[in-house]
mmCIF file with all atom_site columns, C-alpha atoms in Angstrom:
data_model
loop_
_atom_site.group_PDB
_atom_site.id
_atom_site.type_symbol
_atom_site.label_atom_id
_atom_site.label_alt_id
_atom_site.label_comp_id
_atom_site.label_asym_id
_atom_site.label_entity_id
_atom_site.label_seq_id
_atom_site.pdbx_PDB_ins_code
_atom_site.Cartn_x
_atom_site.Cartn_y
_atom_site.Cartn_z
_atom_site.occupancy
_atom_site.B_iso_or_equiv
_atom_site.pdbx_formal_charge
_atom_site.auth_seq_id
_atom_site.auth_comp_id
_atom_site.auth_asym_id
_atom_site.auth_atom_id
_atom_site.pdbx_PDB_model_num
ATOM 1   C CA . PRO A 1 1   ? -60.200 -49.705 63.484 1.00 73.00 ? 1   PRO A CA 1
ATOM 2   C CA . PRO A 1 2   ? -62.687 -48.485 66.128 1.00 76.00 ? 2   PRO A CA 1
ATOM 3   C CA . TRP A 1 3   ? -65.100 -46.962 63.597 1.00 75.00 ? 3   TRP A CA 1
ATOM 4   C CA . ALA A 1 4   ? -65.547 -50.354 61.872 1.00 74.00 ? 4   ALA A CA 1
ATOM 5   C CA . ARG A 1 5   ? -66.501 -52.229 65.028 1.00 72.00 ? 5   ARG A CA 1
ATOM 6   C CA . THR A 1 6   ? -70.123 -53.086 65.691 1.00 69.00 ? 6   THR A CA 1
ATOM 7   C CA . GLY A 1 7   ? -70.040 -54.065 69.359 1.00 69.00 ? 7   GLY A CA 1
ATOM 8   C CA . PRO A 1 8   ? -68.358 -55.954 72.225 1.00 73.00 ? 8   PRO A CA 1
ATOM 9   C CA . ASN A 1 9   ? -67.896 -59.091 70.099 1.00 71.00 ? 9   ASN A CA 1
ATOM 10  C CA . ASP A 1 10  ? -65.626 -57.203 67.689 1.00 69.00 ? 10  ASP A CA 1
ATOM 11  C CA . ASP A 1 11  ? -63.635 -55.770 70.606 1.00 69.00 ? 11  ASP A CA 1
ATOM 12  C CA . GLU A 1 12  ? -63.101 -59.274 71.990 1.00 71.00 ? 12  GLU A CA 1
ATOM 13  C CA . ILE A 1 13  ? -61.888 -60.647 68.646 1.00 69.00 ? 13  ILE A CA 1
ATOM 14  C CA . ALA A 1 14  ? -59.764 -57.718 67.448 1.00 70.00 ? 14  ALA A CA 1
ATOM 15  C CA . GLY A 1 15  ? -58.428 -56.608 70.818 1.00 70.00 ? 15  GLY A CA 1
ATOM 16  C CA . GLU A 1 16  ? -57.379 -53.104 71.758 1.00 73.00 ? 16  GLU A CA 1
ATOM 17  C CA . TYR A 1 17  ? -56.491 -50.776 68.889 1.00 75.00 ? 17  TYR A CA 1
ATOM 18  C CA . ALA A 1 18  ? -52.767 -49.933 69.157 1.00 75.00 ? 18  ALA A CA 1
ATOM 19  C CA . HIS A 1 19  ? -51.349 -46.578 68.054 1.00 80.00 ? 19  HIS A CA 1
ATOM 20  C CA . ALA A 1 20  ? -47.881 -46.130 69.569 1.00 80.00 ? 20  ALA A CA 1
ATOM 21  C CA . ARG A 1 21  ? -45.816 -43.084 68.628 1.00 86.00 ? 21  ARG A CA 1
ATOM 22  C CA . PRO A 1 22  ? -42.972 -42.507 68.099 1.00 90.00 ? 22  PRO A CA 1
ATOM 23  C CA . LEU A 1 23  ? -42.344 -45.805 66.361 1.00 91.00 ? 23  LEU A CA 1
ATOM 24  C CA . PRO A 1 24  ? -39.129 -47.602 67.359 1.00 92.00 ? 24  PRO A CA 1
ATOM 25  C CA . ARG A 1 25  ? -36.121 -47.783 65.074 1.00 94.00 ? 25  ARG A CA 1
ATOM 26  C CA . LEU A 1 26  ? -35.411 -51.349 66.248 1.00 94.00 ? 26  LEU A CA 1
ATOM 27  C CA . LEU A 1 27  ? -38.250 -53.878 65.956 1.00 93.00 ? 27  LEU A CA 1
ATOM 28  C CA . LEU A 1 28  ? -37.707 -56.621 68.532 1.00 92.00 ? 28  LEU A CA 1
ATOM 29  C CA . LEU A 1 29  ? -38.549 -60.268 67.969 1.00 89.00 ? 29  LEU A CA 1
ATOM 30  C CA . ASP A 1 30  ? -41.699 -61.267 69.881 1.00 84.00 ? 30  ASP A CA 1
ATOM 31  C CA . ASP A 1 31  ? -43.473 -64.479 70.885 1.00 80.00 ? 31  ASP A CA 1
ATOM 32  C CA . GLY A 1 32  ? -45.624 -64.411 67.750 1.00 78.00 ? 32  GLY A CA 1
ATOM 33  C CA . ALA A 1 33  ? -42.648 -64.600 65.378 1.00 85.00 ? 33  ALA A CA 1
ATOM 34  C CA . ARG A 1 34  ? -43.345 -66.827 62.369 1.00 83.00 ? 34  ARG A CA 1
ATOM 35  C CA . CYS A 1 35  ? -41.932 -67.504 58.937 1.00 84.00 ? 35  CYS A CA 1
ATOM 36  C CA . ARG A 1 36  ? -44.048 -67.134 55.787 1.00 81.00 ? 36  ARG A CA 1
ATOM 37  C CA . CYS A 1 37  ? -44.258 -70.933 55.688 1.00 81.00 ? 37  CYS A CA 1
ATOM 38  C CA . GLY A 1 38  ? -46.038 -70.863 59.058 1.00 77.00 ? 38  GLY A CA 1
ATOM 39  C CA . ALA A 1 39  ? -43.205 -72.254 61.171 1.00 80.00 ? 39  ALA A CA 1
ATOM 40  C CA . LYS A 1 40  ? -42.507 -70.548 64.481 1.00 82.00 ? 40  LYS A CA 1
ATOM 41  C CA . ALA A 1 41  ? -39.113 -69.032 65.199 1.00 78.00 ? 41  ALA A CA 1
ATOM 42  C CA . GLY A 1 42  ? -36.793 -71.701 66.599 1.00 76.00 ? 42  GLY A CA 1
ATOM 43  C CA . ALA A 1 43  ? -34.808 -70.721 69.682 1.00 78.00 ? 43  ALA A CA 1
ATOM 44  C CA . GLU A 1 44  ? -31.827 -72.694 68.316 1.00 78.00 ? 44  GLU A CA 1
ATOM 45  C CA . ALA A 1 45  ? -31.433 -70.290 65.381 1.00 80.00 ? 45  ALA A CA 1
ATOM 46  C CA . PRO A 1 46  ? -29.216 -67.255 66.109 1.00 84.00 ? 46  PRO A CA 1
ATOM 47  C CA . LEU A 1 47  ? -30.876 -63.869 66.492 1.00 88.00 ? 47  LEU A CA 1
ATOM 48  C CA . GLU A 1 48  ? -30.091 -61.530 63.586 1.00 89.00 ? 48  GLU A CA 1
ATOM 49  C CA . GLU A 1 49  ? -30.814 -57.911 62.702 1.00 92.00 ? 49  GLU A CA 1
ATOM 50  C CA . THR A 1 50  ? -31.660 -56.824 59.159 1.00 93.00 ? 50  THR A CA 1
ATOM 51  C CA . ASP A 1 51  ? -32.708 -53.595 57.482 1.00 95.00 ? 51  ASP A CA 1
ATOM 52  C CA . CYS A 1 52  ? -36.368 -52.790 56.913 1.00 95.00 ? 52  CYS A CA 1
ATOM 53  C CA . THR A 1 53  ? -38.559 -49.841 55.964 1.00 96.00 ? 53  THR A CA 1
ATOM 54  C CA . ILE A 1 54  ? -41.515 -48.666 58.044 1.00 96.00 ? 54  ILE A CA 1
ATOM 55  C CA . TYR A 1 55  ? -44.336 -46.930 56.153 1.00 97.00 ? 55  TYR A CA 1
ATOM 56  C CA . ASP A 1 56  ? -46.570 -44.781 58.331 1.00 95.00 ? 56  ASP A CA 1
ATOM 57  C CA . TYR A 1 57  ? -49.534 -42.610 57.312 1.00 93.00 ? 57  TYR A CA 1
ATOM 58  C CA . ASP A 1 58  ? -47.378 -39.475 56.915 1.00 93.00 ? 58  ASP A CA 1
ATOM 59  C CA . ARG A 1 59  ? -43.788 -40.653 56.406 1.00 95.00 ? 59  ARG A CA 1
ATOM 60  C CA . ALA A 1 60  ? -41.493 -43.614 55.806 1.00 96.00 ? 60  ALA A CA 1
ATOM 61  C CA . PHE A 1 61  ? -38.129 -44.308 57.409 1.00 96.00 ? 61  PHE A CA 1
ATOM 62  C CA . ARG A 1 62  ? -35.479 -47.000 57.624 1.00 96.00 ? 62  ARG A CA 1
ATOM 63  C CA . ALA A 1 63  ? -35.258 -49.213 60.682 1.00 96.00 ? 63  ALA A CA 1
ATOM 64  C CA . ARG A 1 64  ? -33.826 -52.517 61.901 1.00 96.00 ? 64  ARG A CA 1
ATOM 65  C CA . ILE A 1 65  ? -35.755 -55.705 62.618 1.00 94.00 ? 65  ILE A CA 1
ATOM 66  C CA . GLN A 1 66  ? -34.792 -58.816 64.573 1.00 93.00 ? 66  GLN A CA 1
ATOM 67  C CA . VAL A 1 67  ? -35.287 -62.189 62.843 1.00 91.00 ? 67  VAL A CA 1
ATOM 68  C CA . ARG A 1 68  ? -34.310 -65.845 63.155 1.00 89.00 ? 68  ARG A CA 1
ATOM 69  C CA . ARG A 1 69  ? -33.558 -68.012 60.123 1.00 88.00 ? 69  ARG A CA 1
ATOM 70  C CA . CYS A 1 70  ? -36.336 -70.506 59.455 1.00 85.00 ? 70  CYS A CA 1
ATOM 71  C CA . THR A 1 71  ? -35.291 -74.072 60.214 1.00 81.00 ? 71  THR A CA 1
ATOM 72  C CA . GLU A 1 72  ? -38.117 -75.546 58.096 1.00 82.00 ? 72  GLU A CA 1
ATOM 73  C CA . CYS A 1 73  ? -37.441 -73.747 54.789 1.00 83.00 ? 73  CYS A CA 1
ATOM 74  C CA . PRO A 1 74  ? -34.510 -74.705 52.516 1.00 83.00 ? 74  PRO A CA 1
ATOM 75  C CA . ARG A 1 75  ? -31.312 -72.981 53.579 1.00 78.00 ? 75  ARG A CA 1
ATOM 76  C CA . LYS A 1 76  ? -30.808 -71.403 50.147 1.00 77.00 ? 76  LYS A CA 1
ATOM 77  C CA . SER A 1 77  ? -34.181 -69.626 50.384 1.00 79.00 ? 77  SER A CA 1
ATOM 78  C CA . GLN A 1 78  ? -32.875 -67.358 53.170 1.00 80.00 ? 78  GLN A CA 1
ATOM 79  C CA . MET A 1 79  ? -36.349 -67.305 54.735 1.00 86.00 ? 79  MET A CA 1
ATOM 80  C CA . ALA A 1 80  ? -36.602 -65.949 58.272 1.00 89.00 ? 80  ALA A CA 1
ATOM 81  C CA . ALA A 1 81  ? -39.176 -65.675 61.042 1.00 88.00 ? 81  ALA A CA 1
ATOM 82  C CA . GLY A 1 82  ? -39.926 -62.094 62.010 1.00 90.00 ? 82  GLY A CA 1
ATOM 83  C CA . PRO A 1 83  ? -41.981 -60.413 64.741 1.00 91.00 ? 83  PRO A CA 1
ATOM 84  C CA . ASP A 1 84  ? -45.750 -59.965 64.458 1.00 88.00 ? 84  ASP A CA 1
ATOM 85  C CA . LEU A 1 85  ? -45.597 -56.303 65.632 1.00 89.00 ? 85  LEU A CA 1
ATOM 86  C CA . GLY A 1 86  ? -49.367 -56.096 66.131 1.00 86.00 ? 86  GLY A CA 1
ATOM 87  C CA . SER A 1 87  ? -48.898 -54.719 69.651 1.00 86.00 ? 87  SER A CA 1
ATOM 88  C CA . LEU A 1 88  ? -47.134 -51.704 68.111 1.00 90.00 ? 88  LEU A CA 1
ATOM 89  C CA . GLY A 1 89  ? -49.865 -51.138 65.540 1.00 90.00 ? 89  GLY A CA 1
ATOM 90  C CA . LEU A 1 90  ? -47.632 -52.423 62.725 1.00 93.00 ? 90  LEU A CA 1
ATOM 91  C CA . PHE A 1 91  ? -48.064 -55.065 60.023 1.00 93.00 ? 91  PHE A CA 1
ATOM 92  C CA . ASN A 1 92  ? -44.942 -57.017 59.074 1.00 93.00 ? 92  ASN A CA 1
ATOM 93  C CA . LEU A 1 93  ? -45.323 -57.905 55.397 1.00 93.00 ? 93  LEU A CA 1
ATOM 94  C CA . ASN A 1 94  ? -42.046 -59.724 54.745 1.00 91.00 ? 94  ASN A CA 1
ATOM 95  C CA . ASN A 1 95  ? -39.426 -58.533 57.284 1.00 92.00 ? 95  ASN A CA 1
ATOM 96  C CA . ASN A 1 96  ? -38.346 -55.895 54.749 1.00 93.00 ? 96  ASN A CA 1
ATOM 97  C CA . THR A 1 97  ? -41.562 -53.902 54.404 1.00 95.00 ? 97  THR A CA 1
ATOM 98  C CA . VAL A 1 98  ? -43.513 -52.895 57.512 1.00 96.00 ? 98  VAL A CA 1
ATOM 99  C CA . LEU A 1 99  ? -46.711 -50.838 57.342 1.00 96.00 ? 99  LEU A CA 1
ATOM 100 C CA . SER A 1 100 ? -48.588 -49.151 60.163 1.00 95.00 ? 100 SER A CA 1
ATOM 101 C CA . HIS A 1 101 ? -52.186 -50.102 60.908 1.00 92.00 ? 101 HIS A CA 1
ATOM 102 C CA . ALA A 1 102 ? -52.967 -46.370 60.760 1.00 93.00 ? 102 ALA A CA 1
ATOM 103 C CA . LEU A 1 103 ? -51.866 -46.294 57.105 1.00 95.00 ? 103 LEU A CA 1
ATOM 104 C CA . LEU A 1 104 ? -53.775 -49.436 56.128 1.00 94.00 ? 104 LEU A CA 1
ATOM 105 C CA . ASN A 1 105 ? -56.878 -48.312 58.005 1.00 91.00 ? 105 ASN A CA 1
ATOM 106 C CA . LYS A 1 106 ? -56.625 -44.943 56.294 1.00 93.00 ? 106 LYS A CA 1
ATOM 107 C CA . TYR A 1 107 ? -57.210 -46.710 53.003 1.00 93.00 ? 107 TYR A CA 1
ATOM 108 C CA . ASP A 1 108 ? -60.111 -48.641 54.562 1.00 90.00 ? 108 ASP A CA 1
ATOM 109 C CA . THR A 1 109 ? -61.691 -45.334 55.548 1.00 89.00 ? 109 THR A CA 1
ATOM 110 C CA . GLN A 1 110 ? -61.342 -43.790 52.095 1.00 89.00 ? 110 GLN A CA 1
ATOM 111 C CA . LEU A 1 111 ? -62.432 -47.006 50.364 1.00 87.00 ? 111 LEU A CA 1
ATOM 112 C CA . SER A 1 112 ? -65.627 -47.277 52.397 1.00 84.00 ? 112 SER A CA 1
ATOM 113 C CA . ALA A 1 113 ? -66.454 -43.567 52.154 1.00 84.00 ? 113 ALA A CA 1
ATOM 114 C CA . GLY A 1 114 ? -65.520 -42.790 48.560 1.00 79.00 ? 114 GLY A CA 1
ATOM 115 C CA . GLU A 1 115 ? -64.501 -45.999 46.737 1.00 78.00 ? 115 GLU A CA 1
ATOM 116 C CA . THR A 1 116 ? -60.904 -44.809 46.342 1.00 85.00 ? 116 THR A CA 1
ATOM 117 C CA . PRO A 1 117 ? -58.750 -46.786 43.827 1.00 89.00 ? 117 PRO A CA 1
ATOM 118 C CA . PHE A 1 118 ? -55.296 -47.932 44.898 1.00 92.00 ? 118 PHE A CA 1
ATOM 119 C CA . ASN A 1 119 ? -53.512 -45.636 42.443 1.00 92.00 ? 119 ASN A CA 1
ATOM 120 C CA . ALA A 1 120 ? -55.373 -42.550 43.645 1.00 93.00 ? 120 ALA A CA 1
ATOM 121 C CA . PHE A 1 121 ? -54.704 -43.386 47.293 1.00 94.00 ? 121 PHE A CA 1
ATOM 122 C CA . CYS A 1 122 ? -50.993 -43.976 46.694 1.00 95.00 ? 122 CYS A CA 1
ATOM 123 C CA . THR A 1 123 ? -50.697 -40.692 44.793 1.00 95.00 ? 123 THR A CA 1
ATOM 124 C CA . ALA A 1 124 ? -52.344 -38.815 47.671 1.00 95.00 ? 124 ALA A CA 1
ATOM 125 C CA . VAL A 1 125 ? -50.133 -40.451 50.322 1.00 96.00 ? 125 VAL A CA 1
ATOM 126 C CA . ASP A 1 126 ? -47.004 -39.823 48.251 1.00 95.00 ? 126 ASP A CA 1
ATOM 127 C CA . ARG A 1 127 ? -47.907 -36.120 48.148 1.00 96.00 ? 127 ARG A CA 1
ATOM 128 C CA . GLU A 1 128 ? -48.379 -36.097 51.914 1.00 95.00 ? 128 GLU A CA 1
ATOM 129 C CA . TYR A 1 129 ? -44.975 -37.737 52.325 1.00 96.00 ? 129 TYR A CA 1
ATOM 130 C CA . GLU A 1 130 ? -43.453 -34.943 50.271 1.00 95.00 ? 130 GLU A CA 1
ATOM 131 C CA . MET A 1 131 ? -45.335 -32.306 52.294 1.00 95.00 ? 131 MET A CA 1
ATOM 132 C CA . TYR A 1 132 ? -44.099 -33.728 55.605 1.00 94.00 ? 132 TYR A CA 1
ATOM 133 C CA . SER A 1 133 ? -40.498 -34.192 54.341 1.00 94.00 ? 133 SER A CA 1
ATOM 134 C CA . SER A 1 134 ? -40.479 -37.993 54.528 1.00 94.00 ? 134 SER A CA 1
ATOM 135 C CA . GLU A 1 135 ? -37.072 -39.684 54.394 1.00 92.00 ? 135 GLU A CA 1
ATOM 136 C CA . LEU A 1 136 ? -38.340 -42.078 51.713 1.00 95.00 ? 136 LEU A CA 1
ATOM 137 C CA . PRO A 1 137 ? -41.078 -42.027 49.028 1.00 95.00 ? 137 PRO A CA 1
ATOM 138 C CA . PHE A 1 138 ? -44.259 -44.051 49.364 1.00 96.00 ? 138 PHE A CA 1
ATOM 139 C CA . LEU A 1 139 ? -44.768 -47.559 48.008 1.00 94.00 ? 139 LEU A CA 1
ATOM 140 C CA . HIS A 1 140 ? -45.689 -48.227 44.397 1.00 94.00 ? 140 HIS A CA 1
ATOM 141 C CA . ALA A 1 141 ? -49.403 -48.922 43.964 1.00 93.00 ? 141 ALA A CA 1
ATOM 142 C CA . ASP A 1 142 ? -48.792 -52.593 43.090 1.00 93.00 ? 142 ASP A CA 1
ATOM 143 C CA . ARG A 1 143 ? -46.728 -53.071 46.237 1.00 94.00 ? 143 ARG A CA 1
ATOM 144 C CA . PHE A 1 144 ? -49.293 -51.360 48.440 1.00 95.00 ? 144 PHE A CA 1
ATOM 145 C CA . ARG A 1 145 ? -52.077 -53.459 46.872 1.00 94.00 ? 145 ARG A CA 1
ATOM 146 C CA . THR A 1 146 ? -50.185 -56.631 47.808 1.00 94.00 ? 146 THR A CA 1
ATOM 147 C CA . ALA A 1 147 ? -49.668 -55.365 51.353 1.00 94.00 ? 147 ALA A CA 1
ATOM 148 C CA . TRP A 1 148 ? -53.309 -54.342 51.814 1.00 94.00 ? 148 TRP A CA 1
ATOM 149 C CA . PHE A 1 149 ? -54.713 -57.676 50.612 1.00 92.00 ? 149 PHE A CA 1
ATOM 150 C CA . SER A 1 150 ? -52.181 -59.516 52.809 1.00 92.00 ? 150 SER A CA 1
ATOM 151 C CA . PHE A 1 151 ? -53.308 -57.421 55.778 1.00 91.00 ? 151 PHE A CA 1
ATOM 152 C CA . MET A 1 152 ? -56.979 -58.115 55.045 1.00 88.00 ? 152 MET A CA 1
ATOM 153 C CA . ALA A 1 153 ? -56.268 -61.849 54.783 1.00 86.00 ? 153 ALA A CA 1
ATOM 154 C CA . VAL A 1 154 ? -55.332 -62.027 58.477 1.00 83.00 ? 154 VAL A CA 1
ATOM 155 C CA . GLN A 1 155 ? -58.304 -59.983 59.727 1.00 78.00 ? 155 GLN A CA 1
ATOM 156 C CA . GLU A 1 156 ? -61.245 -61.497 61.571 1.00 72.00 ? 156 GLU A CA 1
ATOM 157 C CA . CYS A 1 157 ? -64.071 -60.142 59.410 1.00 66.00 ? 157 CYS A CA 1
ATOM 158 C CA . TRP A 1 158 ? -67.637 -60.771 60.545 1.00 64.00 ? 158 TRP A CA 1
ATOM 159 C CA . ASP A 1 159 ? -71.041 -59.526 59.553 1.00 65.00 ? 159 ASP A CA 1
ATOM 160 C CA . GLY A 1 160 ? -74.539 -59.810 60.887 1.00 66.00 ? 160 GLY A CA 1
ATOM 161 C CA . TYR A 1 161 ? -76.265 -60.336 57.550 1.00 70.00 ? 161 TYR A CA 1
ATOM 162 C CA . THR A 1 162 ? -79.259 -62.677 57.641 1.00 78.00 ? 162 THR A CA 1
ATOM 163 C CA . CYS A 1 163 ? -82.045 -63.031 55.085 1.00 81.00 ? 163 CYS A CA 1
ATOM 164 C CA . ASN A 1 164 ? -85.463 -63.702 56.600 1.00 84.00 ? 164 ASN A CA 1
ATOM 165 C CA . ALA A 1 165 ? -86.217 -66.211 53.851 1.00 83.00 ? 165 ALA A CA 1
ATOM 166 C CA . CYS A 1 166 ? -82.806 -67.750 53.034 1.00 84.00 ? 166 CYS A CA 1
ATOM 167 C CA . GLY A 1 167 ? -80.892 -67.511 56.311 1.00 84.00 ? 167 GLY A CA 1
ATOM 168 C CA . THR A 1 168 ? -77.196 -66.653 56.571 1.00 81.00 ? 168 THR A CA 1
ATOM 169 C CA . VAL A 1 169 ? -76.113 -68.373 53.319 1.00 81.00 ? 169 VAL A CA 1
ATOM 170 C CA . PRO A 1 170 ? -78.533 -67.499 50.484 1.00 81.00 ? 170 PRO A CA 1
ATOM 171 C CA . GLU A 1 171 ? -78.201 -69.307 47.170 1.00 80.00 ? 171 GLU A CA 1
ATOM 172 C CA . VAL A 1 172 ? -78.155 -66.040 45.188 1.00 78.00 ? 172 VAL A CA 1
ATOM 173 C CA . VAL A 1 173 ? -76.521 -62.778 46.237 1.00 74.00 ? 173 VAL A CA 1
ATOM 174 C CA . LEU A 1 174 ? -76.830 -59.570 44.205 1.00 73.00 ? 174 LEU A CA 1
ATOM 175 C CA . VAL A 1 175 ? -73.881 -57.201 44.639 1.00 67.00 ? 175 VAL A CA 1
ATOM 176 C CA . ASP A 1 176 ? -74.024 -53.568 43.608 1.00 64.00 ? 176 ASP A CA 1
ATOM 177 C CA . GLY A 1 177 ? -70.788 -52.840 41.754 1.00 59.00 ? 177 GLY A CA 1
ATOM 178 C CA . VAL A 1 178 ? -67.162 -53.926 42.199 1.00 56.00 ? 178 VAL A CA 1
ATOM 179 C CA . THR A 1 179 ? -65.078 -51.522 44.283 1.00 55.00 ? 179 THR A CA 1
ATOM 180 C CA . VAL A 1 180 ? -61.780 -53.416 44.269 1.00 56.00 ? 180 VAL A CA 1
ATOM 181 C CA . GLY A 1 181 ? -61.584 -54.514 40.647 1.00 62.00 ? 181 GLY A CA 1
ATOM 182 C CA . TYR A 1 182 ? -58.844 -56.401 38.849 1.00 65.00 ? 182 TYR A CA 1
ATOM 183 C CA . PRO A 1 183 ? -56.222 -54.634 36.654 1.00 69.00 ? 183 PRO A CA 1
ATOM 184 C CA . LYS A 1 184 ? -56.772 -54.846 32.891 1.00 72.00 ? 184 LYS A CA 1
ATOM 185 C CA . ARG A 1 185 ? -53.342 -56.420 32.364 1.00 73.00 ? 185 ARG A CA 1
ATOM 186 C CA . LYS A 1 186 ? -54.366 -59.380 34.540 1.00 69.00 ? 186 LYS A CA 1
ATOM 187 C CA . LYS A 1 187 ? -57.391 -60.174 32.389 1.00 72.00 ? 187 LYS A CA 1
ATOM 188 C CA . THR A 1 188 ? -57.434 -63.744 31.050 1.00 76.00 ? 188 THR A CA 1
ATOM 189 C CA . ARG A 1 189 ? -59.882 -65.796 29.008 1.00 76.00 ? 189 ARG A CA 1
ATOM 190 C CA . SER A 1 190 ? -61.276 -67.404 32.139 1.00 75.00 ? 190 SER A CA 1
ATOM 191 C CA . LEU A 1 191 ? -61.731 -64.120 34.066 1.00 73.00 ? 191 LEU A CA 1
ATOM 192 C CA . LYS A 1 192 ? -65.201 -62.702 33.458 1.00 73.00 ? 192 LYS A CA 1
ATOM 193 C CA . PRO A 1 193 ? -67.306 -59.992 35.154 1.00 70.00 ? 193 PRO A CA 1
ATOM 194 C CA . PRO A 1 194 ? -70.166 -61.152 37.427 1.00 68.00 ? 194 PRO A CA 1
ATOM 195 C CA . THR A 1 195 ? -72.732 -60.153 34.774 1.00 74.00 ? 195 THR A CA 1
ATOM 196 C CA . HIS A 1 196 ? -71.253 -62.407 32.045 1.00 78.00 ? 196 HIS A CA 1
ATOM 197 C CA . VAL A 1 197 ? -73.753 -64.897 30.583 1.00 83.00 ? 197 VAL A CA 1
ATOM 198 C CA . CYS A 1 198 ? -72.769 -68.115 28.802 1.00 83.00 ? 198 CYS A CA 1
ATOM 199 C CA . LYS A 1 199 ? -74.313 -71.475 27.888 1.00 85.00 ? 199 LYS A CA 1
ATOM 200 C CA . ALA A 1 200 ? -73.363 -72.920 31.278 1.00 82.00 ? 200 ALA A CA 1
ATOM 201 C CA . SER A 1 201 ? -75.038 -70.089 33.217 1.00 83.00 ? 201 SER A CA 1
ATOM 202 C CA . PRO A 1 202 ? -77.842 -71.276 35.529 1.00 81.00 ? 202 PRO A CA 1
ATOM 203 C CA . VAL A 1 203 ? -81.380 -70.344 34.539 1.00 81.00 ? 203 VAL A CA 1
ATOM 204 C CA . ARG A 1 204 ? -83.589 -69.185 37.401 1.00 78.00 ? 204 ARG A CA 1
ATOM 205 C CA . ARG A 1 205 ? -87.141 -68.959 36.058 1.00 78.00 ? 205 ARG A CA 1
ATOM 206 C CA . ASP A 1 206 ? -88.650 -67.929 39.377 1.00 78.00 ? 206 ASP A CA 1
ATOM 207 C CA . VAL A 1 207 ? -86.735 -64.617 39.452 1.00 73.00 ? 207 VAL A CA 1
ATOM 208 C CA . ARG A 1 208 ? -88.795 -61.702 38.224 1.00 73.00 ? 208 ARG A CA 1
ATOM 209 C CA . PRO A 1 209 ? -87.135 -58.406 37.294 1.00 69.00 ? 209 PRO A CA 1
ATOM 210 C CA . ALA A 1 210 ? -88.262 -55.334 39.196 1.00 66.00 ? 210 ALA A CA 1
ATOM 211 C CA . LYS A 1 211 ? -90.909 -53.194 37.487 1.00 65.00 ? 211 LYS A CA 1
#
């Protein structure tokens, strides 16, 4: 989003911010169409239309999306290449679930300003959907979490951090808190908080605690 950009370099990488309204009810296949496996849409595969749901920042509605069956994936998997939709300000998660950049960036805004958990954000958006008479309810928190992390995975994220002594890649980094934590039900024996100390922990004798 524009508020997260730091200068011309970000504009060159991210491109123009798209916010087209009203959103179309038919999402056309574009040149950036790819399958989840990474294969591009083959022109030899017939063009098909399937149902999908578009989730915007204030409502959700059913739509149709054009796809081509993936020629690289096994036929029984029913995998298909769908449009990128970035030019419309949309993120195509899996050809069935499509989320607007405005919705995903709305969470970015709240996360950076108030450390909003996924459950709290989803509850707030679901109430807004009800207030604006949305055709469909909002996503479950687990589903939205998957979509948000998938969206972040394709972003070009840069920073200008440099330590005067250690450079751009310091050996030790101290982080204040964990905003996006892991659910308790996903805890395993090997998953430990950053402050956990064990026999294999490195000992740094030249680090002095602050007075």
